[in-house]
CSV table of C-alpha atoms in Angstrom, one decimal:
chain,number,residue,atom,x,y,z
A,1,PRO,CA,-88.4,-43.3,-59.8
A,2,LYS,CA,-87.6,-40.3,-57.5
A,3,ALA,CA,-90.3,-38.1,-56.1
A,4,GLY,CA,-92.0,-36.0,-58.8
A,5,GLY,CA,-91.4,-38.8,-61.4
A,6,GLU,CA,-87.7,-38.0,-62.0
A,7,ARG,CA,-85.8,-41.2,-62.9
A,8,PRO,CA,-82.6,-41.9,-61.0
A,9,PRO,CA,-79.4,-41.8,-63.1
A,10,SER,CA,-78.3,-44.9,-64.9
A,11,PRO,CA,-76.0,-47.2,-62.9
A,12,LEU,CA,-73.8,-47.3,-66.1
A,13,ARG,CA,-72.6,-43.8,-65.2
A,14,ILE,CA,-70.7,-45.4,-62.3
A,15,ALA,CA,-67.3,-46.7,-63.4
A,16,GLN,CA,-67.2,-49.6,-60.8
A,17,PHE,CA,-70.6,-50.8,-62.0
A,18,ARG,CA,-69.4,-50.7,-65.7
A,19,TRP,CA,-66.4,-52.9,-64.9
A,20,LEU,CA,-68.7,-55.3,-62.9
A,21,PHE,CA,-71.3,-55.3,-65.6
A,22,THR,CA,-68.6,-56.0,-68.3
A,23,SER,CA,-67.2,-58.9,-66.2
A,24,ASN,CA,-70.7,-60.3,-65.7
A,25,MET,CA,-71.3,-60.2,-69.5
A,26,PHE,CA,-68.1,-62.1,-70.3
A,27,PHE,CA,-68.7,-64.5,-67.5
A,28,PHE,CA,-72.3,-65.3,-68.5
A,29,MET,CA,-71.4,-65.4,-72.2
A,30,ALA,CA,-68.8,-68.0,-71.4
A,31,MET,CA,-71.1,-69.9,-69.1
A,32,GLU,CA,-73.9,-70.2,-71.6
A,33,ALA,CA,-71.5,-71.0,-74.4
A,34,GLN,CA,-69.7,-73.7,-72.4
A,35,ARG,CA,-73.0,-75.2,-71.2
A,36,LEU,CA,-74.0,-75.7,-74.9
A,37,VAL,CA,-70.6,-77.1,-75.8
A,38,ARG,CA,-70.6,-79.5,-72.8
A,39,VAL,CA,-74.1,-80.7,-73.6
A,40,TRP,CA,-73.1,-81.3,-77.2
A,41,ILE,CA,-70.0,-83.2,-76.2
A,42,ALA,CA,-71.9,-85.3,-73.6
A,43,TYR,CA,-74.6,-86.2,-76.1
A,44,ASP,CA,-71.9,-87.0,-78.7
A,45,LEU,CA,-70.1,-89.2,-76.1
A,46,THR,CA,-73.2,-91.1,-74.8
A,47,ASP,CA,-76.1,-90.6,-77.2
A,48,SER,CA,-78.3,-90.5,-74.1
A,49,LYS,CA,-80.9,-88.0,-73.0
A,50,LEU,CA,-80.5,-89.1,-69.4
A,51,ALA,CA,-76.8,-88.3,-69.5
A,52,LEU,CA,-77.7,-84.7,-70.2
A,53,GLY,CA,-79.7,-84.6,-66.9
A,54,LEU,CA,-76.9,-86.3,-65.0
A,55,LEU,CA,-74.4,-83.8,-66.4
A,56,LEU,CA,-76.4,-80.8,-65.2
A,57,ALA,CA,-77.4,-82.4,-61.9
A,58,ALA,CA,-73.6,-82.7,-61.3
A,59,VAL,CA,-73.5,-78.9,-61.4
A,60,ALA,CA,-76.8,-78.3,-59.6
A,61,THR,CA,-76.4,-80.6,-56.6
A,62,PRO,CA,-73.2,-79.0,-55.1
A,63,MET,CA,-74.6,-75.5,-56.0
A,64,MET,CA,-77.6,-76.3,-53.8
A,65,LEU,CA,-75.5,-77.6,-51.0
A,66,MET,CA,-72.9,-74.9,-51.1
A,67,ALA,CA,-75.2,-71.9,-51.6
A,68,PRO,CA,-75.8,-71.2,-47.9
A,69,PHE,CA,-72.0,-71.2,-47.3
A,70,GLY,CA,-71.4,-68.9,-50.3
A,71,GLY,CA,-73.9,-66.5,-49.0
A,72,ALA,CA,-72.5,-66.5,-45.5
A,73,ILE,CA,-69.0,-66.0,-46.8
A,74,ALA,CA,-70.1,-63.1,-48.9
A,75,ASP,CA,-71.4,-61.4,-45.7
A,76,ARG,CA,-68.1,-62.0,-44.0
A,77,VAL,CA,-65.2,-61.2,-46.4
A,78,GLU,CA,-64.3,-58.6,-49.0
A,79,ARG,CA,-66.6,-59.4,-51.9
A,80,ARG,CA,-64.4,-58.4,-54.9
A,81,ASN,CA,-61.6,-60.8,-53.9
A,82,LEU,CA,-64.1,-63.6,-53.4
A,83,ILE,CA,-65.4,-63.1,-56.9
A,84,VAL,CA,-61.8,-63.0,-58.3
A,85,THR,CA,-60.8,-66.2,-56.5
A,86,GLY,CA,-63.9,-68.1,-57.7
A,87,GLN,CA,-63.4,-67.0,-61.3
A,88,ALA,CA,-59.7,-68.0,-61.3
A,89,ILE,CA,-60.8,-71.6,-60.3
A,90,VAL,CA,-63.4,-71.6,-63.1
A,91,VAL,CA,-60.7,-70.7,-65.6
A,92,ALA,CA,-58.5,-73.5,-64.4
A,93,ASN,CA,-61.4,-76.0,-64.4
A,94,GLU,CA,-62.4,-75.2,-67.9
A,95,GLY,CA,-58.8,-75.3,-69.0
A,96,LEU,CA,-58.5,-78.9,-67.7
A,97,ILE,CA,-61.5,-80.0,-69.9
A,98,LEU,CA,-59.9,-78.3,-72.9
A,99,ALA,CA,-56.6,-80.1,-72.3
A,100,LEU,CA,-58.4,-83.5,-72.1
A,101,LEU,CA,-60.4,-82.7,-75.2
A,102,VAL,CA,-57.4,-81.7,-77.2
A,103,SER,CA,-55.5,-84.8,-76.2
A,104,ASP,CA,-58.5,-87.0,-77.1
A,105,GLN,CA,-58.6,-88.4,-73.5
A,106,LEU,CA,-61.9,-86.8,-72.5
A,107,ALA,CA,-64.5,-89.2,-71.0
A,108,PHE,CA,-68.0,-88.5,-69.7
A,109,TRP,CA,-66.9,-88.9,-66.1
A,110,HIS,CA,-64.4,-86.1,-66.6
A,111,LEU,CA,-67.4,-83.9,-67.6
A,112,LEU,CA,-69.2,-85.0,-64.4
A,113,CYS,CA,-66.3,-84.3,-62.1
A,114,THR,CA,-65.4,-80.9,-63.5
A,115,SER,CA,-69.1,-79.9,-63.5
A,116,ALA,CA,-69.2,-80.8,-59.8
A,117,VAL,CA,-66.2,-78.5,-59.2
A,118,ALA,CA,-68.0,-75.7,-61.1
A,119,GLY,CA,-71.1,-76.3,-59.0
A,120,CYS,CA,-69.0,-75.8,-55.8
A,121,VAL,CA,-67.5,-72.5,-57.1
A,122,PHE,CA,-70.5,-70.8,-58.6
A,123,PRO,CA,-72.2,-70.4,-55.1
A,124,LEU,CA,-69.1,-68.4,-54.0
A,125,ILE,CA,-69.3,-66.1,-57.0
A,126,MET,CA,-73.0,-65.4,-57.5
A,127,PRO,CA,-74.1,-64.2,-54.0
A,128,ALA,CA,-71.1,-61.9,-53.9
A,129,ARG,CA,-71.9,-60.5,-57.4
A,130,ALA,CA,-75.5,-59.9,-56.4
A,131,ALA,CA,-74.6,-58.2,-53.1
A,132,ILE,CA,-71.8,-56.0,-54.5
A,133,VAL,CA,-74.2,-54.4,-57.0
A,134,VAL,CA,-76.1,-52.7,-54.1
A,135,ASN,CA,-72.8,-51.7,-52.5
A,136,ILE,CA,-71.9,-49.9,-55.8
A,137,VAL,CA,-75.2,-48.3,-56.9
A,138,GLY,CA,-77.1,-48.0,-53.6
A,139,LYS,CA,-80.8,-49.0,-53.1
A,140,GLU,CA,-82.0,-46.1,-55.3
A,141,GLY,CA,-80.4,-47.6,-58.4
A,142,VAL,CA,-81.0,-51.3,-57.6
A,143,SER,CA,-84.1,-51.9,-59.8
A,144,GLN,CA,-82.3,-50.4,-62.8
A,145,ALA,CA,-79.1,-52.3,-62.0
A,146,VAL,CA,-80.9,-55.6,-61.6
A,147,GLY,CA,-82.8,-55.0,-64.8
A,148,LEU,CA,-79.6,-54.2,-66.7
A,149,ASN,CA,-77.9,-57.2,-65.3
A,150,MET,CA,-80.8,-59.5,-66.2
A,151,ALA,CA,-80.9,-57.9,-69.7
A,152,GLY,CA,-77.2,-58.4,-70.1
A,153,MET,CA,-77.4,-62.0,-68.9
A,154,ASN,CA,-80.2,-62.7,-71.3
A,155,THR,CA,-78.2,-61.0,-74.1
A,156,MET,CA,-75.4,-63.5,-73.3
A,157,ARG,CA,-78.0,-66.3,-73.6
A,158,VAL,CA,-78.3,-65.0,-77.2
A,159,VAL,CA,-74.7,-64.4,-78.0
A,160,GLY,CA,-73.2,-67.3,-76.0
A,161,PRO,CA,-75.1,-70.2,-77.6
A,162,GLY,CA,-75.2,-68.5,-81.0
A,163,VAL,CA,-71.4,-68.1,-81.0
A,164,ALA,CA,-71.0,-71.6,-79.6
A,165,GLY,CA,-73.3,-73.2,-82.1
A,166,TYR,CA,-71.5,-71.5,-85.0
A,167,LEU,CA,-68.0,-72.4,-83.6
A,168,LEU,CA,-69.1,-76.0,-83.1
A,169,TYR,CA,-70.1,-76.0,-86.8
A,170,LEU,CA,-66.9,-74.1,-87.9
A,171,LEU,CA,-64.2,-75.3,-85.6
A,172,GLY,CA,-65.6,-78.4,-83.9
A,173,MET,CA,-65.7,-79.1,-80.2
A,174,LYS,CA,-62.1,-78.3,-79.5
A,175,GLY,CA,-62.2,-74.9,-81.0
A,176,ALA,CA,-65.5,-74.0,-79.4
A,177,ALA,CA,-64.2,-75.1,-76.0
A,178,ALA,CA,-61.0,-73.0,-76.4
A,179,VAL,CA,-63.0,-69.8,-77.2
A,180,GLY,CA,-65.1,-70.4,-74.0
A,181,VAL,CA,-62.0,-70.6,-71.8
A,182,GLY,CA,-60.7,-67.4,-73.3
A,183,ILE,CA,-63.9,-65.5,-72.6
A,184,TYR,CA,-63.9,-66.8,-69.0
A,185,PHE,CA,-60.4,-65.3,-68.7
A,186,LEU,CA,-61.6,-61.9,-70.0
A,187,ALA,CA,-64.3,-61.9,-67.2
A,188,PHE,CA,-61.5,-62.6,-64.7
A,189,LEU,CA,-59.4,-59.6,-66.0
A,190,CYS,CA,-62.4,-57.2,-65.9
A,191,VAL,CA,-63.4,-58.0,-62.3
A,192,LEU,CA,-59.9,-57.1,-61.2
A,193,ARG,CA,-60.8,-53.4,-61.9
A,194,VAL,CA,-63.8,-53.4,-59.5
A,195,GLY,CA,-63.2,-51.8,-56.1
A,196,ARG,CA,-63.2,-53.6,-52.8
A,197,TYR,CA,-66.3,-53.6,-50.7
A,198,ARG,CA,-66.5,-55.1,-47.2
A,199,PRO,CA,-70.0,-56.1,-46.1
A,200,GLN,CA,-71.8,-54.1,-43.4
A,201,GLY,CA,-72.9,-55.7,-40.2
A,202,ALA,CA,-71.5,-58.0,-37.6
A,203,ALA,CA,-71.4,-61.3,-39.6
A,204,ARG,CA,-67.7,-61.9,-38.9
A,205,GLU,CA,-68.2,-61.8,-35.1
A,206,VAL,CA,-69.9,-65.3,-35.1
A,207,SER,CA,-69.3,-68.6,-36.8
A,208,ILE,CA,-70.3,-69.4,-40.4
A,209,GLY,CA,-72.8,-71.9,-39.0
A,210,ARG,CA,-74.4,-69.1,-36.9
A,211,ASN,CA,-74.4,-66.8,-40.0
A,212,ILE,CA,-76.3,-69.4,-42.0
A,213,LEU,CA,-78.8,-69.9,-39.2
A,214,ASP,CA,-79.2,-66.2,-38.8
A,215,GLY,CA,-80.0,-65.9,-42.6
A,216,VAL,CA,-82.6,-68.7,-42.3
A,217,ARG,CA,-84.1,-67.0,-39.2
A,218,TYR,CA,-84.3,-63.7,-41.1
A,219,MET,CA,-86.3,-65.3,-43.9
A,220,ARG,CA,-88.5,-67.2,-41.5
A,221,GLU,CA,-89.4,-63.9,-39.7
A,222,HIS,CA,-89.9,-61.9,-42.9
A,223,ARG,CA,-92.6,-63.9,-44.6
A,224,LEU,CA,-92.8,-61.7,-47.8
A,225,VAL,CA,-89.1,-62.4,-48.6
A,226,LEU,CA,-89.8,-66.2,-48.1
A,227,VAL,CA,-92.9,-66.1,-50.3
A,228,LEU,CA,-91.1,-64.3,-53.0
A,229,LEU,CA,-88.2,-66.8,-52.9
A,230,PHE,CA,-90.6,-69.8,-53.3
A,231,PHE,CA,-92.8,-68.0,-55.8
A,232,GLY,CA,-89.7,-67.3,-58.0
A,233,LEU,CA,-88.0,-70.6,-57.6
A,234,VAL,CA,-90.7,-73.3,-58.0
A,235,PRO,CA,-91.4,-72.6,-61.7
A,236,MET,CA,-87.6,-72.4,-62.2
A,237,PHE,CA,-87.3,-76.0,-61.1
A,238,LEU,CA,-90.2,-77.3,-63.1
A,239,ALA,CA,-90.1,-75.5,-66.4
A,240,MET,CA,-86.8,-73.7,-67.1
A,241,PRO,CA,-84.8,-77.0,-67.6
A,242,PHE,CA,-86.5,-77.2,-71.1
A,243,GLY,CA,-83.4,-75.3,-72.4
A,244,THR,CA,-81.3,-78.4,-71.9
A,245,LEU,CA,-83.5,-80.5,-74.1
A,246,LEU,CA,-83.3,-78.1,-77.0
A,247,VAL,CA,-80.4,-80.3,-78.3
A,248,VAL,CA,-83.0,-83.1,-78.6
A,249,PHE,CA,-85.5,-80.9,-80.4
A,250,ALA,CA,-82.8,-79.7,-82.8
A,251,ARG,CA,-81.1,-83.0,-83.6
A,252,ASP,CA,-83.9,-85.6,-83.3
A,253,ILE,CA,-87.3,-83.8,-83.8
A,254,TRP,CA,-86.8,-81.0,-86.3
A,255,LYS,CA,-83.4,-82.3,-87.6
A,256,VAL,CA,-81.8,-78.9,-87.9
A,257,GLY,CA,-78.4,-79.8,-86.3
A,258,GLU,CA,-75.9,-77.4,-84.6
A,259,TRP,CA,-77.1,-74.3,-86.4
A,260,GLY,CA,-80.7,-74.9,-85.5
A,261,LEU,CA,-79.7,-75.5,-81.8
A,262,GLY,CA,-77.8,-72.2,-81.9
A,263,TRP,CA,-80.9,-70.4,-83.3
A,264,LEU,CA,-83.2,-71.9,-80.7
A,265,GLN,CA,-80.9,-70.8,-77.9
A,266,ALA,CA,-80.3,-67.4,-79.4
A,267,VAL,CA,-84.0,-66.6,-80.1
A,268,GLY,CA,-84.9,-67.7,-76.6
A,269,GLY,CA,-82.2,-65.6,-75.1
A,270,LEU,CA,-83.3,-62.6,-77.2
A,271,GLY,CA,-86.8,-63.0,-75.6
A,272,GLY,CA,-85.1,-62.9,-72.2
A,273,VAL,CA,-83.3,-59.6,-73.2
A,274,VAL,CA,-86.6,-58.0,-74.3
A,275,GLY,CA,-88.4,-59.0,-71.1
A,276,ALA,CA,-85.6,-57.7,-68.8
A,277,MET,CA,-85.2,-54.5,-70.7
A,278,LEU,CA,-88.9,-53.8,-70.4
A,279,ILE,CA,-88.5,-53.9,-66.6
A,280,ALA,CA,-85.2,-51.8,-66.7
A,281,TRP,CA,-87.0,-49.2,-68.9
A,282,ARG,CA,-90.3,-49.0,-66.9
A,283,ALA,CA,-90.9,-51.0,-63.8
A,284,PRO,CA,-94.6,-51.8,-63.1
A,285,GLY,CA,-94.7,-50.1,-59.7
A,286,GLY,CA,-97.7,-51.2,-57.6
A,287,ARG,CA,-98.7,-53.7,-60.3
A,288,ARG,CA,-95.7,-55.9,-59.6
A,289,LEU,CA,-97.7,-59.0,-58.4
A,290,GLY,CA,-100.2,-58.9,-61.1
A,291,THR,CA,-97.5,-58.5,-63.7
A,292,MET,CA,-95.6,-61.5,-62.3
A,293,MET,CA,-98.8,-63.6,-62.3
A,294,TRP,CA,-99.9,-63.0,-65.9
A,295,SER,CA,-96.3,-63.4,-67.1
A,296,VAL,CA,-95.8,-66.8,-65.6
A,297,ILE,CA,-99.1,-68.0,-66.9
A,298,GLY,CA,-98.2,-66.7,-70.4
A,299,PHE,CA,-94.8,-68.4,-70.1
A,300,GLY,CA,-96.5,-71.8,-69.5
A,301,VAL,CA,-98.9,-71.4,-72.4
A,302,PHE,CA,-96.3,-70.4,-75.0
A,303,LEU,CA,-94.0,-73.2,-73.7
A,304,VAL,CA,-96.7,-75.8,-74.3
A,305,GLY,CA,-97.2,-74.5,-77.8
A,306,PHE,CA,-93.4,-74.7,-78.4
A,307,ALA,CA,-93.2,-78.3,-77.2
A,308,PHE,CA,-95.8,-79.5,-79.7
A,309,SER,CA,-94.9,-77.3,-82.6
A,310,PRO,CA,-94.6,-79.5,-85.7
A,311,TRP,CA,-92.3,-77.0,-87.5
A,312,PHE,CA,-89.0,-75.4,-86.5
A,313,LEU,CA,-89.9,-72.0,-87.9
A,314,LEU,CA,-93.1,-71.9,-85.7
A,315,ALA,CA,-91.1,-72.9,-82.7
A,316,LEU,CA,-88.9,-69.9,-82.9
A,317,PRO,CA,-91.5,-67.2,-82.1
A,318,LEU,CA,-93.1,-69.4,-79.5
A,319,VAL,CA,-89.8,-69.9,-77.6
A,320,PHE,CA,-89.1,-66.1,-78.0
A,321,SER,CA,-92.5,-65.2,-76.4
A,322,ALA,CA,-92.1,-67.7,-73.6
A,323,ASN,CA,-88.7,-66.3,-72.7
A,324,VAL,CA,-90.0,-62.7,-72.8
A,325,LEU,CA,-92.6,-63.5,-70.1
A,326,GLY,CA,-90.3,-65.7,-68.1
A,327,SER,CA,-87.7,-62.9,-68.0
A,328,ILE,CA,-90.2,-60.3,-66.8
A,329,TYR,CA,-91.3,-62.7,-64.1
A,330,ALA,CA,-87.8,-63.5,-62.9
A,331,THR,CA,-86.5,-59.9,-63.0
A,332,LEU,CA,-89.4,-58.5,-61.0
A,333,ASN,CA,-89.0,-61.2,-58.4
A,334,SER,CA,-85.3,-60.6,-58.0
A,335,ALA,CA,-85.6,-56.8,-57.8
A,336,ALA,CA,-88.3,-57.1,-55.2
A,337,ILE,CA,-86.2,-59.3,-52.9
A,338,GLN,CA,-83.1,-57.0,-53.2
A,339,LEU,CA,-85.3,-54.0,-52.3
A,340,LEU,CA,-86.6,-55.7,-49.2
A,341,ILE,CA,-83.4,-57.1,-47.6
A,342,PRO,CA,-80.8,-55.2,-45.5
A,343,ASP,CA,-77.1,-55.3,-46.5
A,344,ALA,CA,-76.2,-57.3,-43.4
A,345,VAL,CA,-77.9,-60.4,-44.7
A,346,ARG,CA,-77.8,-59.6,-48.4
A,347,GLY,CA,-75.2,-62.3,-49.3
A,348,ARG,CA,-77.1,-65.0,-47.4
A,349,VAL,CA,-80.5,-64.2,-48.9
A,350,SER,CA,-78.8,-63.8,-52.4
A,351,SER,CA,-77.4,-67.3,-51.9
A,352,PHE,CA,-81.0,-68.6,-51.9
A,353,LEU,CA,-81.6,-66.6,-55.1
A,354,MET,CA,-78.7,-68.8,-56.5
A,355,MET,CA,-81.2,-71.5,-56.7
A,356,SER,CA,-82.6,-69.7,-59.8
A,357,PHE,CA,-79.4,-71.0,-61.5
A,358,SER,CA,-79.2,-74.4,-59.8
A,359,LEU,CA,-82.9,-75.4,-59.8
A,360,PRO,CA,-83.2,-75.4,-63.6
A,361,LEU,CA,-80.1,-77.6,-63.8
A,362,LEU,CA,-81.4,-80.0,-61.1
A,363,GLY,CA,-84.8,-80.0,-62.7
A,364,THR,CA,-83.2,-81.3,-65.9
A,365,LEU,CA,-82.8,-84.7,-64.3
A,366,PRO,CA,-86.5,-85.6,-63.9
A,367,MET,CA,-87.4,-83.8,-67.2
A,368,SER,CA,-84.7,-85.7,-69.1
A,369,ALA,CA,-85.8,-89.0,-67.4
A,370,VAL,CA,-89.4,-88.4,-68.6
A,371,ALA,CA,-88.0,-87.5,-72.1
A,372,GLU,CA,-86.0,-90.8,-72.1
A,373,VAL,CA,-89.1,-92.9,-71.3
A,374,TYR,CA,-91.6,-91.0,-73.4
A,375,ASP,CA,-90.4,-88.0,-75.5
A,376,ALA,CA,-89.0,-84.5,-75.1
A,377,PRO,CA,-92.2,-82.6,-76.2
A,378,LEU,CA,-94.4,-84.4,-73.6
A,379,ALA,CA,-91.7,-83.8,-70.9
A,380,VAL,CA,-91.5,-80.0,-71.6
A,381,ALA,CA,-95.3,-79.6,-71.9
A,382,LEU,CA,-96.0,-81.4,-68.6
A,383,ALA,CA,-93.4,-79.2,-66.8
A,384,ALA,CA,-94.9,-76.0,-68.2
A,385,VAL,CA,-98.4,-77.0,-67.0
A,386,LEU,CA,-97.1,-77.9,-63.5
A,387,SER,CA,-95.1,-74.6,-63.2
A,388,VAL,CA,-98.3,-72.6,-63.9
A,389,ALA,CA,-100.3,-74.7,-61.4
A,390,ALA,CA,-97.5,-74.2,-58.8
A,391,ALA,CA,-97.5,-70.4,-59.3
A,392,LEU,CA,-101.3,-70.2,-59.1
């Protein structure tokens, strides 16, 4: 808020932010929908829980490796064009999977290879998206803009899987995949309307390798930024992969099928919307750290309850509550980092925030391995307990 308690104007008043926000919504809707469709296809092809972990690790591993390069590139080149190029590759990549699926030639290794391509492209798109927000709205509006983006992303966690689950039931895997490709294309068209913003600073005067080292040096010298990164990312690796195992809960434990999976994803996403909107509406000010601590503890408690719920209807409010608190935690952490860092290194530091997307995917592999040997409830509960311990 401004001095005297006056709130800054909404970022949605800015036309450039509206186009970027709309593109983000389509992009994350397609990403969440296609993730559900891919997981369903993979489980249908292999009938293996471990295959789910391998599929998402194929996305997460290149995301982790490419993230520093994506951040350095976002601090060197015009950011809108970088986003446009990345999203064009995503549309082509998803179109290939659709063509293989329609021709009945799709195999599990095709899913692995195209997932790896997506994992290489996402690190080019995400840091540029995060950095360009501050270029558009300025630091005064960044908390509201981050809150709105997080709320929108979590809204798509409701809409995307809900639509995908319904389309899987109504049209089958081919129809659901085709809709996902179309939504990715809409995201591509919207981002074309965003203005061009070149990064500030002297990143282009040295090599990309030097850019990456400078970004690492910045975080090493600014301990608060480094602590916030670790504080935000460790629970993401340990507990957030539980979303991938929802297909196991829906199909094998509660036996509610595609529609039940869609409801689990949608209710969890709705919780994420509520948490992010609470921060966009009223940030906690000086109580930021305390709010992050109690929210991550509550997240773990509700997630343990969800894992051992004997009934599907009881699981829905538990996964909703867990996601409300998880979203509060993640939104506050991301906003704090964006407020602290200068524009000259914003893309590089934002590339480390990319891990909030890749770590849950990478964490799916150990969680799915535990679920394969023991069972999914034990794997999720153990991860929730470890995430709370790590945060404390």
